[in-house]
Amino acid sequence: MPGPDFDVLVLGAGSGGYACALRAAQLGLTVALVEKDKVGGTCLHVGCIPTKALLHAAEVADSARDAGQFGVRATLEGIDVPAVNTYRDGVVSRLHKGLTGLVKGRGITTVAGTGRLTGPHEVTVDGTAYTARHVVLASGSRPRVLPGLEVDGTRVLTSEDALRLGHVPASVVVLGGGVIGCEFASVWRSFGAEVTILEALPRLVAGEEAASSAALQRAFRKRGITVRTSTPFQSLKETDDGVAVTVEGGDVIEAELVLVAVGRAPVTEDLGYEEHGVTLDRGFVVTDERCRTGVEGLWAVGDIVPGLQLAHRGFAQGMFVAEEIAGLDPAPVDELAVPRVTYSHPEVASVGLTEEQAVAQHGADGVETLTYDLGGNGKSQILKTQGFVKLVRRTDGPVVGVHLVGERVGELIGEAQLIYGWEAHAEDVAPLVHAHPTQNEALGEAHLALAGKPLHAHG
């Protein structure tokens, strides 16, 4: 009998899928990458990259609007949305061109079309079957919608629809105060829209530290964004001018548009997964910590695996599976070590445990926290941003959580991840010299204070 066509066949070329393919090819394995749309998936084309380009354009708009506080005479004449979209699409196009070049350069076979699992070691794409020693499921996610709410792409939008808008809406209701909802709310407010966020849970970005959620909510309200938490959506109807949203309790909020930002659902239906032994839970593929599905030679990575739906988690899982297949015995991805960033204005970033999680694991007496206000950080004052660094550590032990709020704090999460990942004590970080004036200094100052020798902070 002839052998399989490939060593590794990856179904889905998003973040997790293409990372697995690139690493496997780098390790000398023969690889096929199946994708029905474009290599790069959600993150590159309708997720991380285009939304962050919009957020940068929003930052530029805010800089022009607020230039007077820095002694610079400037005015914001308006937002040219088609030009913003051209800028955004240019970023995406350049990255897509580079990625396709990488895939081709590593000798990966790209199969264009809709793939379906037709055996533990077989994927059929538009009638043609391809076999492999190992199949990696990486079919990604799509915007989740609420039951009974019809998305029309015109007045009721998903995040993908929102990226196609050719104008700034006069007013928007954002259903969902998670990462996606907060980022779009931030963009539209910077562009001049009236924005209302409706969140069923008690706070915004509910997976973050409670203090971070509170700080973001205060900042949003100061910017003129209406935030209503503990406010479940009930119904929606179209009006002559837009939409009317009714929430639990009977209040009605009218706006031009509604953005449905209630998370993302795994794309696993009708792909043959369950028929060939893959266990699904609410649509997600159940795996162990080594991304194994329980079927020999069948793996899963990225948004279809329960956990954080983040591109960099997908990258890490994809590379891990490639190395596992190649026999390198890599360490599994530590979910708590995956950094989390909401790129709103201000940003929220974190890694590790929240204070609440740490107390649940180690008890109230086993946890210490320290909050360093960015008011003591020179660069943050120059930027005119407010926020904090909050450290969570085991009593007299390592730092187990780092939480940040403020402009550009997402750029600090790399050092925070190293502190968490290396199980550093405050006394280990305190001697490190941080350049002055930088926002990175805030991490150093926080650890100095936690080590009992605060410099630019009260004891």
Short mmCIF file of C-alpha atoms in Angstrom, two decimals:
data_model
loop_
_atom_site.label_atom_id
_atom_site.label_comp_id
_atom_site.label_asym_id
_atom_site.label_seq_id
_atom_site.Cartn_x
_atom_site.Cartn_y
_atom_site.Cartn_z
CA MET A 1 0.00 0.00 0.00
CA PRO A 2 1.30 3.50 -0.78
CA GLY A 3 2.23 5.68 2.19
CA PRO A 4 0.42 8.87 3.19
CA ASP A 5 0.71 11.96 1.01
CA PHE A 6 2.21 14.07 3.81
CA ASP A 7 3.67 13.84 7.29
CA VAL A 8 1.39 16.62 8.52
CA LEU A 9 -1.84 17.99 7.08
CA VAL A 10 -3.28 21.10 8.71
CA LEU A 11 -6.96 21.93 8.25
CA GLY A 12 -7.16 25.71 8.52
CA ALA A 13 -4.50 28.34 7.81
CA GLY A 14 -5.19 30.79 10.62
CA SER A 15 -2.74 31.62 13.40
CA GLY A 16 -2.54 28.13 14.92
CA GLY A 17 -2.68 26.32 11.60
CA TYR A 18 -0.03 28.23 9.69
CA ALA A 19 2.28 28.34 12.71
CA CYS A 20 2.08 24.55 12.92
CA ALA A 21 2.74 24.22 9.18
CA LEU A 22 5.74 26.59 9.22
CA ARG A 23 7.37 24.90 12.21
CA ALA A 24 6.72 21.39 10.90
CA ALA A 25 8.28 22.25 7.55
CA GLN A 26 11.22 23.84 9.34
CA LEU A 27 11.73 20.52 11.13
CA GLY A 28 11.94 18.64 7.84
CA LEU A 29 8.40 17.24 7.71
CA THR A 30 6.29 17.24 4.54
CA VAL A 31 3.32 19.53 5.10
CA ALA A 32 0.01 20.44 3.46
CA LEU A 33 -2.05 23.43 4.53
CA VAL A 34 -5.76 23.47 3.65
CA GLU A 35 -7.61 26.80 3.60
CA LYS A 36 -10.94 27.80 2.07
CA ASP A 37 -10.21 31.54 2.17
CA LYS A 38 -6.86 33.28 2.71
CA VAL A 39 -3.76 32.16 4.58
CA GLY A 40 -3.65 34.12 7.82
CA GLY A 41 -7.23 33.48 8.88
CA THR A 42 -9.31 35.65 11.18
CA CYS A 43 -6.40 37.37 12.93
CA LEU A 44 -4.75 38.75 9.82
CA HIS A 45 -7.80 39.55 7.72
CA VAL A 46 -10.76 40.34 9.99
CA GLY A 47 -9.37 40.33 13.53
CA CYS A 48 -6.19 41.40 15.31
CA ILE A 49 -4.38 43.25 12.54
CA PRO A 50 -7.18 45.31 10.94
CA THR A 51 -8.73 46.25 14.28
CA LYS A 52 -5.39 47.38 15.70
CA ALA A 53 -4.83 49.48 12.58
CA LEU A 54 -8.18 51.16 13.28
CA LEU A 55 -7.17 51.65 16.91
CA HIS A 56 -3.97 53.37 15.80
CA ALA A 57 -5.96 55.65 13.49
CA ALA A 58 -8.21 56.39 16.48
CA GLU A 59 -5.13 57.25 18.56
CA VAL A 60 -4.00 59.68 15.85
CA ALA A 61 -7.47 61.28 15.86
CA ASP A 62 -7.31 61.71 19.63
CA SER A 63 -3.82 63.19 19.36
CA ALA A 64 -5.04 65.80 16.87
CA ARG A 65 -8.15 66.58 18.93
CA ASP A 66 -6.17 66.95 22.16
CA ALA A 67 -3.01 68.52 20.75
CA GLY A 68 -3.60 71.80 22.56
CA GLN A 69 -2.76 70.30 25.94
CA PHE A 70 0.78 69.75 24.64
CA GLY A 71 1.09 73.27 23.25
CA VAL A 72 0.58 72.15 19.68
CA ARG A 73 -2.00 73.98 17.58
CA ALA A 74 -3.91 71.39 15.60
CA THR A 75 -7.49 70.60 14.78
CA LEU A 76 -9.32 67.44 13.81
CA GLU A 77 -11.23 68.18 10.62
CA GLY A 78 -12.86 64.77 10.48
CA ILE A 79 -12.40 61.10 9.70
CA ASP A 80 -11.97 60.00 6.09
CA VAL A 81 -13.17 56.42 6.58
CA PRO A 82 -12.31 55.20 3.04
CA ALA A 83 -8.76 56.51 3.55
CA VAL A 84 -8.56 54.86 6.98
CA ASN A 85 -9.70 51.60 5.39
CA THR A 86 -7.10 51.95 2.62
CA TYR A 87 -4.38 52.37 5.27
CA ARG A 88 -5.70 49.35 7.18
CA ASP A 89 -5.98 47.18 4.07
CA GLY A 90 -2.44 48.10 3.06
CA VAL A 91 -1.11 46.79 6.36
CA VAL A 92 -3.07 43.55 5.95
CA SER A 93 -1.99 43.15 2.32
CA ARG A 94 1.71 43.54 3.09
CA LEU A 95 1.56 41.05 5.93
CA HIS A 96 -0.44 38.59 3.82
CA LYS A 97 2.09 38.84 1.00
CA GLY A 98 4.93 38.17 3.44
CA LEU A 99 3.13 35.22 4.99
CA THR A 100 2.32 33.55 1.67
CA GLY A 101 5.97 33.98 0.73
CA LEU A 102 7.03 32.24 3.96
CA VAL A 103 4.67 29.33 3.33
CA LYS A 104 5.86 28.91 -0.25
CA GLY A 105 9.51 29.33 0.73
CA ARG A 106 9.33 26.45 3.19
CA GLY A 107 7.95 24.07 0.61
CA ILE A 108 4.48 23.75 2.13
CA THR A 109 1.75 22.50 -0.20
CA THR A 110 -1.22 24.87 -0.02
CA VAL A 111 -4.59 23.33 -0.89
CA ALA A 112 -7.28 25.92 -1.62
CA GLY A 113 -10.84 24.85 -0.85
CA THR A 114 -13.18 23.64 1.85
CA GLY A 115 -11.71 20.68 3.70
CA ARG A 116 -13.58 18.04 5.67
CA LEU A 117 -12.22 15.29 7.91
CA THR A 118 -13.07 12.00 6.16
CA GLY A 119 -10.88 9.74 8.25
CA PRO A 120 -8.47 10.01 11.20
CA HIS A 121 -5.66 10.51 8.69
CA GLU A 122 -7.61 11.91 5.74
CA VAL A 123 -9.00 15.28 4.69
CA THR A 124 -11.09 15.67 1.58
CA VAL A 125 -11.04 19.02 -0.19
CA ASP A 126 -13.69 19.59 -2.86
CA GLY A 127 -13.78 15.91 -3.74
CA THR A 128 -10.04 15.17 -3.58
CA ALA A 129 -8.76 13.14 -0.62
CA TYR A 130 -5.37 13.88 0.99
CA THR A 131 -3.77 11.63 3.60
CA ALA A 132 -1.20 12.28 6.31
CA ARG A 133 0.44 10.59 9.27
CA HIS A 134 -0.85 13.44 11.40
CA VAL A 135 -3.85 15.72 10.89
CA VAL A 136 -4.07 19.00 12.81
CA LEU A 137 -7.50 20.57 13.18
CA ALA A 138 -7.29 24.37 13.13
CA SER A 139 -10.61 25.48 11.67
CA GLY A 140 -10.85 28.64 13.78
CA SER A 141 -13.84 30.67 14.94
CA ARG A 142 -16.59 33.00 13.78
CA PRO A 143 -18.51 35.82 15.51
CA ARG A 144 -21.05 34.50 17.99
CA VAL A 145 -24.59 35.88 17.80
CA LEU A 146 -27.39 36.03 20.33
CA PRO A 147 -30.44 33.76 19.96
CA GLY A 148 -33.31 35.54 18.26
CA LEU A 149 -31.11 38.39 17.02
CA GLU A 150 -30.77 38.54 13.24
CA VAL A 151 -27.52 40.02 11.96
CA ASP A 152 -28.09 41.79 8.64
CA GLY A 153 -24.67 43.37 8.16
CA THR A 154 -26.26 46.79 7.68
CA ARG A 155 -27.85 47.86 10.94
CA VAL A 156 -27.01 44.86 13.08
CA LEU A 157 -23.31 44.06 12.70
CA THR A 158 -20.71 41.53 13.75
CA SER A 159 -17.10 42.65 14.19
CA GLU A 160 -16.39 41.49 10.63
CA ASP A 161 -19.24 43.61 9.28
CA ALA A 162 -17.98 46.58 11.30
CA LEU A 163 -14.65 46.42 9.48
CA ARG A 164 -16.48 46.93 6.18
CA LEU A 165 -18.25 50.14 7.24
CA GLY A 166 -17.58 53.06 4.95
CA HIS A 167 -18.62 55.79 7.40
CA VAL A 168 -18.54 56.73 11.06
CA PRO A 169 -21.94 55.95 12.57
CA ALA A 170 -23.61 58.75 14.50
CA SER A 171 -24.44 56.38 17.34
CA VAL A 172 -23.78 52.73 18.19
CA VAL A 173 -24.98 50.26 20.78
CA VAL A 174 -22.31 47.66 21.50
CA LEU A 175 -23.72 44.40 22.84
CA GLY A 176 -20.88 42.97 24.91
CA GLY A 177 -18.21 44.56 27.05
CA GLY A 178 -15.45 42.06 26.39
CA VAL A 179 -12.26 42.70 24.44
CA ILE A 180 -13.89 43.03 21.00
CA GLY A 181 -16.71 45.24 22.23
CA CYS A 182 -14.40 47.55 24.18
CA GLU A 183 -11.97 47.92 21.29
CA PHE A 184 -14.66 48.88 18.76
CA ALA A 185 -16.34 51.16 21.30
CA SER A 186 -13.00 52.90 21.80
CA VAL A 187 -12.43 53.33 18.05
CA TRP A 188 -15.88 54.71 17.33
CA ARG A 189 -15.76 57.12 20.25
CA SER A 190 -12.40 58.45 19.07
CA PHE A 191 -13.91 58.88 15.60
CA GLY A 192 -16.78 60.92 17.08
CA ALA A 193 -19.67 58.47 17.51
CA GLU A 194 -21.96 58.32 20.51
CA VAL A 195 -21.38 54.88 22.04
CA THR A 196 -23.31 52.80 24.57
CA ILE A 197 -21.94 49.48 25.83
CA LEU A 198 -24.41 46.95 27.20
CA GLU A 199 -22.85 44.12 29.23
CA ALA A 200 -24.83 41.38 30.95
CA LEU A 201 -22.04 40.67 33.45
CA PRO A 202 -21.27 42.98 36.40
CA ARG A 203 -18.19 44.54 34.78
CA LEU A 204 -16.30 45.14 31.54
CA VAL A 205 -13.58 42.69 30.41
CA ALA A 206 -14.78 40.35 33.11
CA GLY A 207 -11.86 37.96 32.75
CA GLU A 208 -9.44 40.64 33.92
CA GLU A 209 -8.50 41.83 37.41
CA ALA A 210 -11.48 43.62 39.01
CA ALA A 211 -9.41 46.77 39.55
CA SER A 212 -8.51 46.82 35.84
CA SER A 213 -12.17 46.54 34.85
CA ALA A 214 -13.09 49.40 37.18
CA ALA A 215 -10.30 51.61 35.83
CA LEU A 216 -11.33 50.96 32.22
CA GLN A 217 -14.95 51.70 33.01
CA ARG A 218 -14.02 55.01 34.69
CA ALA A 219 -11.86 55.98 31.72
CA PHE A 220 -14.61 55.12 29.24
CA ARG A 221 -17.16 57.19 31.14
CA LYS A 222 -14.72 60.10 31.25
CA ARG A 223 -14.44 59.82 27.45
CA GLY A 224 -18.22 60.01 27.11
CA ILE A 225 -18.88 56.31 26.49
CA THR A 226 -22.04 55.16 28.24
CA VAL A 227 -21.41 51.87 30.07
CA ARG A 228 -24.26 49.78 31.42
CA THR A 229 -23.19 46.59 33.16
CA SER A 230 -25.47 43.91 34.63
CA THR A 231 -27.77 44.81 31.75
CA PRO A 232 -28.78 41.79 29.63
CA PHE A 233 -30.09 42.31 26.09
CA GLN A 234 -33.76 41.45 25.63
CA SER A 235 -34.89 42.38 22.11
CA LEU A 236 -34.28 44.59 19.10
CA LYS A 237 -36.41 46.22 16.46
CA GLU A 238 -35.61 48.43 13.51
CA THR A 239 -36.75 52.06 13.46
CA ASP A 240 -36.90 54.68 10.72
CA ASP A 241 -33.47 55.98 11.80
CA GLY A 242 -31.77 52.78 12.93
CA VAL A 243 -32.48 50.34 15.73
CA ALA A 244 -34.08 50.28 19.16
CA VAL A 245 -32.60 47.92 21.73
CA THR A 246 -34.67 46.82 24.71
CA VAL A 247 -32.77 45.57 27.76
CA GLU A 248 -33.92 43.56 30.74
CA GLY A 249 -36.07 45.86 32.84
CA GLY A 250 -37.66 47.51 29.81
CA ASP A 251 -35.31 50.42 29.02
CA VAL A 252 -34.95 51.19 25.31
CA ILE A 253 -31.74 52.55 23.74
CA GLU A 254 -31.91 53.87 20.18
CA ALA A 255 -28.94 54.12 17.84
CA GLU A 256 -27.97 54.05 14.19
CA LEU A 257 -26.24 50.67 14.49
CA VAL A 258 -25.82 47.72 16.82
CA LEU A 259 -22.57 45.78 17.11
CA VAL A 260 -22.96 42.23 18.39
CA ALA A 261 -19.71 41.55 20.26
CA VAL A 262 -20.54 38.60 22.50
CA GLY A 263 -17.52 36.46 21.73
CA ARG A 264 -16.56 33.98 19.04
CA ALA A 265 -17.87 30.48 18.38
CA PRO A 266 -15.70 27.56 17.21
CA VAL A 267 -16.06 26.50 13.57
CA THR A 268 -16.43 22.73 13.93
CA GLU A 269 -19.89 21.89 12.66
CA ASP A 270 -20.31 19.67 9.58
CA LEU A 271 -16.57 19.10 9.24
CA GLY A 272 -16.62 15.39 10.06
CA TYR A 273 -14.97 15.73 13.44
CA GLU A 274 -17.42 13.78 15.58
CA GLU A 275 -17.90 11.11 12.93
CA HIS A 276 -14.24 10.20 13.28
CA GLY A 277 -14.00 10.07 17.07
CA VAL A 278 -13.35 13.68 18.03
CA THR A 279 -15.17 14.74 21.22
CA LEU A 280 -16.91 18.12 21.07
CA ASP A 281 -18.13 20.17 24.04
CA ARG A 282 -20.42 23.07 23.09
CA GLY A 283 -18.75 22.95 19.68
CA PHE A 284 -15.19 23.08 21.03
CA VAL A 285 -12.73 20.23 20.42
CA VAL A 286 -11.78 18.55 23.67
CA THR A 287 -8.01 17.93 23.96
CA ASP A 288 -5.49 17.16 26.67
CA GLU A 289 -2.70 19.57 27.59
CA ARG A 290 -0.66 18.27 24.65
CA CYS A 291 -3.39 19.18 22.13
CA ARG A 292 -4.26 15.50 21.49
CA THR A 293 -7.89 14.76 20.62
CA GLY A 294 -7.83 11.17 21.86
CA VAL A 295 -7.68 9.84 18.29
CA GLU A 296 -4.19 8.68 17.37
CA GLY A 297 -2.50 11.12 15.01
CA LEU A 298 -5.28 13.73 15.29
CA TRP A 299 -4.57 17.06 16.99
CA ALA A 300 -6.35 20.40 17.50
CA VAL A 301 -5.06 23.94 18.05
CA GLY A 302 -6.30 27.52 18.28
CA ASP A 303 -9.77 28.92 18.75
CA ILE A 304 -11.51 25.53 18.48
CA VAL A 305 -9.77 24.39 21.68
CA PRO A 306 -11.39 25.66 24.93
CA GLY A 307 -9.47 28.55 26.45
CA LEU A 308 -8.28 32.00 25.42
CA GLN A 309 -9.13 32.73 21.79
CA LEU A 310 -5.96 34.66 21.05
CA ALA A 311 -3.70 34.54 18.00
CA HIS A 312 -0.51 34.19 20.03
CA ARG A 313 -1.98 31.24 21.93
CA GLY A 314 -2.69 29.68 18.52
CA PHE A 315 0.90 30.34 17.41
CA ALA A 316 2.24 28.69 20.54
CA GLN A 317 -0.03 25.64 20.25
CA GLY A 318 0.71 25.24 16.55
CA MET A 319 4.47 25.27 17.10
CA PHE A 320 4.08 22.95 20.08
CA VAL A 321 2.19 20.33 18.03
CA ALA A 322 4.74 20.48 15.21
CA GLU A 323 7.56 19.87 17.70
CA GLU A 324 5.60 17.12 19.42
CA ILE A 325 5.05 15.34 16.09
CA ALA A 326 8.77 15.71 15.33
CA GLY A 327 9.63 14.01 18.63
CA LEU A 328 11.17 17.00 20.40
CA ASP A 329 9.03 16.56 23.55
CA PRO A 330 8.31 20.29 24.06
CA ALA A 331 6.77 21.71 27.25
CA PRO A 332 2.99 22.22 26.96
CA VAL A 333 1.65 25.74 26.60
CA ASP A 334 0.95 27.25 30.04
CA GLU A 335 -2.43 28.92 29.61
CA LEU A 336 -1.80 31.32 32.49
CA ALA A 337 1.45 32.46 30.88
CA VAL A 338 -0.41 33.61 27.76
CA PRO A 339 -0.44 37.43 27.89
CA ARG A 340 -3.78 39.20 27.45
CA VAL A 341 -4.21 42.72 26.04
CA THR A 342 -7.27 44.84 25.32
CA TYR A 343 -6.07 47.56 22.92
CA SER A 344 -8.62 50.18 23.90
CA HIS A 345 -7.92 53.72 25.09
CA PRO A 346 -6.61 53.12 27.75
CA GLU A 347 -5.15 49.64 27.28
CA VAL A 348 -5.58 46.77 29.72
CA ALA A 349 -2.91 44.06 29.88
CA SER A 350 -2.26 41.10 32.14
CA VAL A 351 -0.55 37.77 32.62
CA GLY A 352 -0.99 35.11 35.29
CA LEU A 353 -3.55 35.03 38.10
CA THR A 354 -5.93 37.74 39.23
CA GLU A 355 -6.00 38.51 42.95
CA GLU A 356 -9.30 36.62 43.23
CA GLN A 357 -7.86 33.55 41.50
CA ALA A 358 -4.72 33.65 43.62
CA VAL A 359 -6.73 33.83 46.85
CA ALA A 360 -8.87 30.91 45.68
CA GLN A 361 -5.71 28.84 45.11
CA HIS A 362 -3.54 29.92 48.04
CA GLY A 363 -5.91 31.47 50.62
CA ALA A 364 -6.19 35.10 51.68
CA ASP A 365 -3.15 34.83 53.98
CA GLY A 366 -1.09 33.27 51.21
CA VAL A 367 -1.38 36.22 48.81
CA GLU A 368 0.07 39.74 48.78
CA THR A 369 -0.67 42.53 46.30
CA LEU A 370 0.84 45.90 45.48
CA THR A 371 -0.48 48.63 43.20
CA TYR A 372 1.89 51.24 41.74
CA ASP A 373 0.08 54.27 40.31
CA LEU A 374 1.35 55.55 36.97
CA GLY A 375 1.14 59.03 38.50
CA GLY A 376 4.65 58.36 39.79
CA ASN A 377 5.99 57.36 36.36
CA GLY A 378 7.63 60.16 34.38
CA LYS A 379 6.89 58.84 30.89
CA SER A 380 3.24 58.23 31.77
CA GLN A 381 2.99 61.86 32.92
CA ILE A 382 4.56 62.96 29.62
CA LEU A 383 1.95 60.92 27.76
CA LYS A 384 -0.77 62.23 30.09
CA THR A 385 -2.05 58.75 30.82
CA GLN A 386 -3.46 57.37 34.04
CA GLY A 387 -3.44 53.81 35.29
CA PHE A 388 -1.43 51.41 37.38
CA VAL A 389 0.69 48.29 37.69
CA LYS A 390 -0.77 45.74 40.08
CA LEU A 391 1.34 42.83 41.25
CA VAL A 392 -0.06 39.66 42.80
CA ARG A 393 2.36 37.33 44.57
CA ARG A 394 2.34 34.45 46.95
CA THR A 395 3.25 35.68 50.41
CA ASP A 396 7.06 35.93 50.51
CA GLY A 397 7.05 34.00 47.22
CA PRO A 398 7.02 34.50 43.44
CA VAL A 399 4.91 36.95 41.48
CA VAL A 400 1.92 35.02 40.11
CA GLY A 401 0.06 37.83 38.35
CA VAL A 402 0.81 41.19 36.71
CA HIS A 403 -2.00 43.58 35.73
CA LEU A 404 -1.59 46.89 33.91
CA VAL A 405 -3.87 49.74 32.82
CA GLY A 406 -2.82 52.81 30.83
CA GLU A 407 -1.84 54.00 27.38
CA ARG A 408 0.61 51.65 25.62
CA VAL A 409 0.91 49.25 28.56
CA GLY A 410 0.42 46.35 26.16
CA GLU A 411 4.05 46.96 25.19
CA LEU A 412 5.09 46.15 28.79
CA ILE A 413 3.54 42.70 28.88
CA GLY A 414 6.65 40.99 27.52
CA GLU A 415 8.69 41.72 30.64
CA ALA A 416 5.66 40.90 32.80
CA GLN A 417 5.40 37.51 31.08
CA LEU A 418 9.07 36.78 31.80
CA ILE A 419 8.59 37.69 35.47
CA TYR A 420 5.63 35.33 35.71
CA GLY A 421 7.18 32.58 33.61
CA TRP A 422 10.43 32.52 35.55
CA GLU A 423 8.58 32.55 38.87
CA ALA A 424 10.56 35.62 39.86
CA HIS A 425 10.36 37.11 43.34
CA ALA A 426 10.08 40.86 43.74
CA GLU A 427 13.61 40.78 45.14
CA ASP A 428 14.83 39.21 41.87
CA VAL A 429 13.35 41.97 39.72
CA ALA A 430 14.14 44.95 41.98
CA PRO A 431 17.88 45.06 41.12
CA LEU A 432 17.21 45.17 37.38
CA VAL A 433 17.91 48.63 35.94
CA HIS A 434 15.08 50.09 33.87
CA ALA A 435 15.75 52.99 31.50
CA HIS A 436 14.47 56.39 32.61
CA PRO A 437 12.05 57.79 31.61
CA THR A 438 10.14 54.82 30.22
CA GLN A 439 6.87 53.18 31.10
CA ASN A 440 8.86 49.98 31.63
CA GLU A 441 10.18 51.75 34.70
CA ALA A 442 6.73 51.35 36.25
CA LEU A 443 7.25 47.58 36.39
CA GLY A 444 10.62 48.10 38.05
CA GLU A 445 9.19 50.60 40.54
CA ALA A 446 6.34 48.25 41.42
CA HIS A 447 8.76 45.44 42.18
CA LEU A 448 11.00 47.77 44.17
CA ALA A 449 8.01 48.69 46.30
CA LEU A 450 6.94 45.07 46.69
CA ALA A 451 10.49 44.22 47.77
CA GLY A 452 10.19 46.82 50.53
CA LYS A 453 12.35 49.59 49.04
CA PRO A 454 10.09 51.95 47.09
CA LEU A 455 11.77 54.77 45.18
CA HIS A 456 9.21 56.97 43.39
CA ALA A 457 6.35 55.68 45.54
CA HIS A 458 5.26 56.13 49.12
CA GLY A 459 6.24 53.36 51.49
#
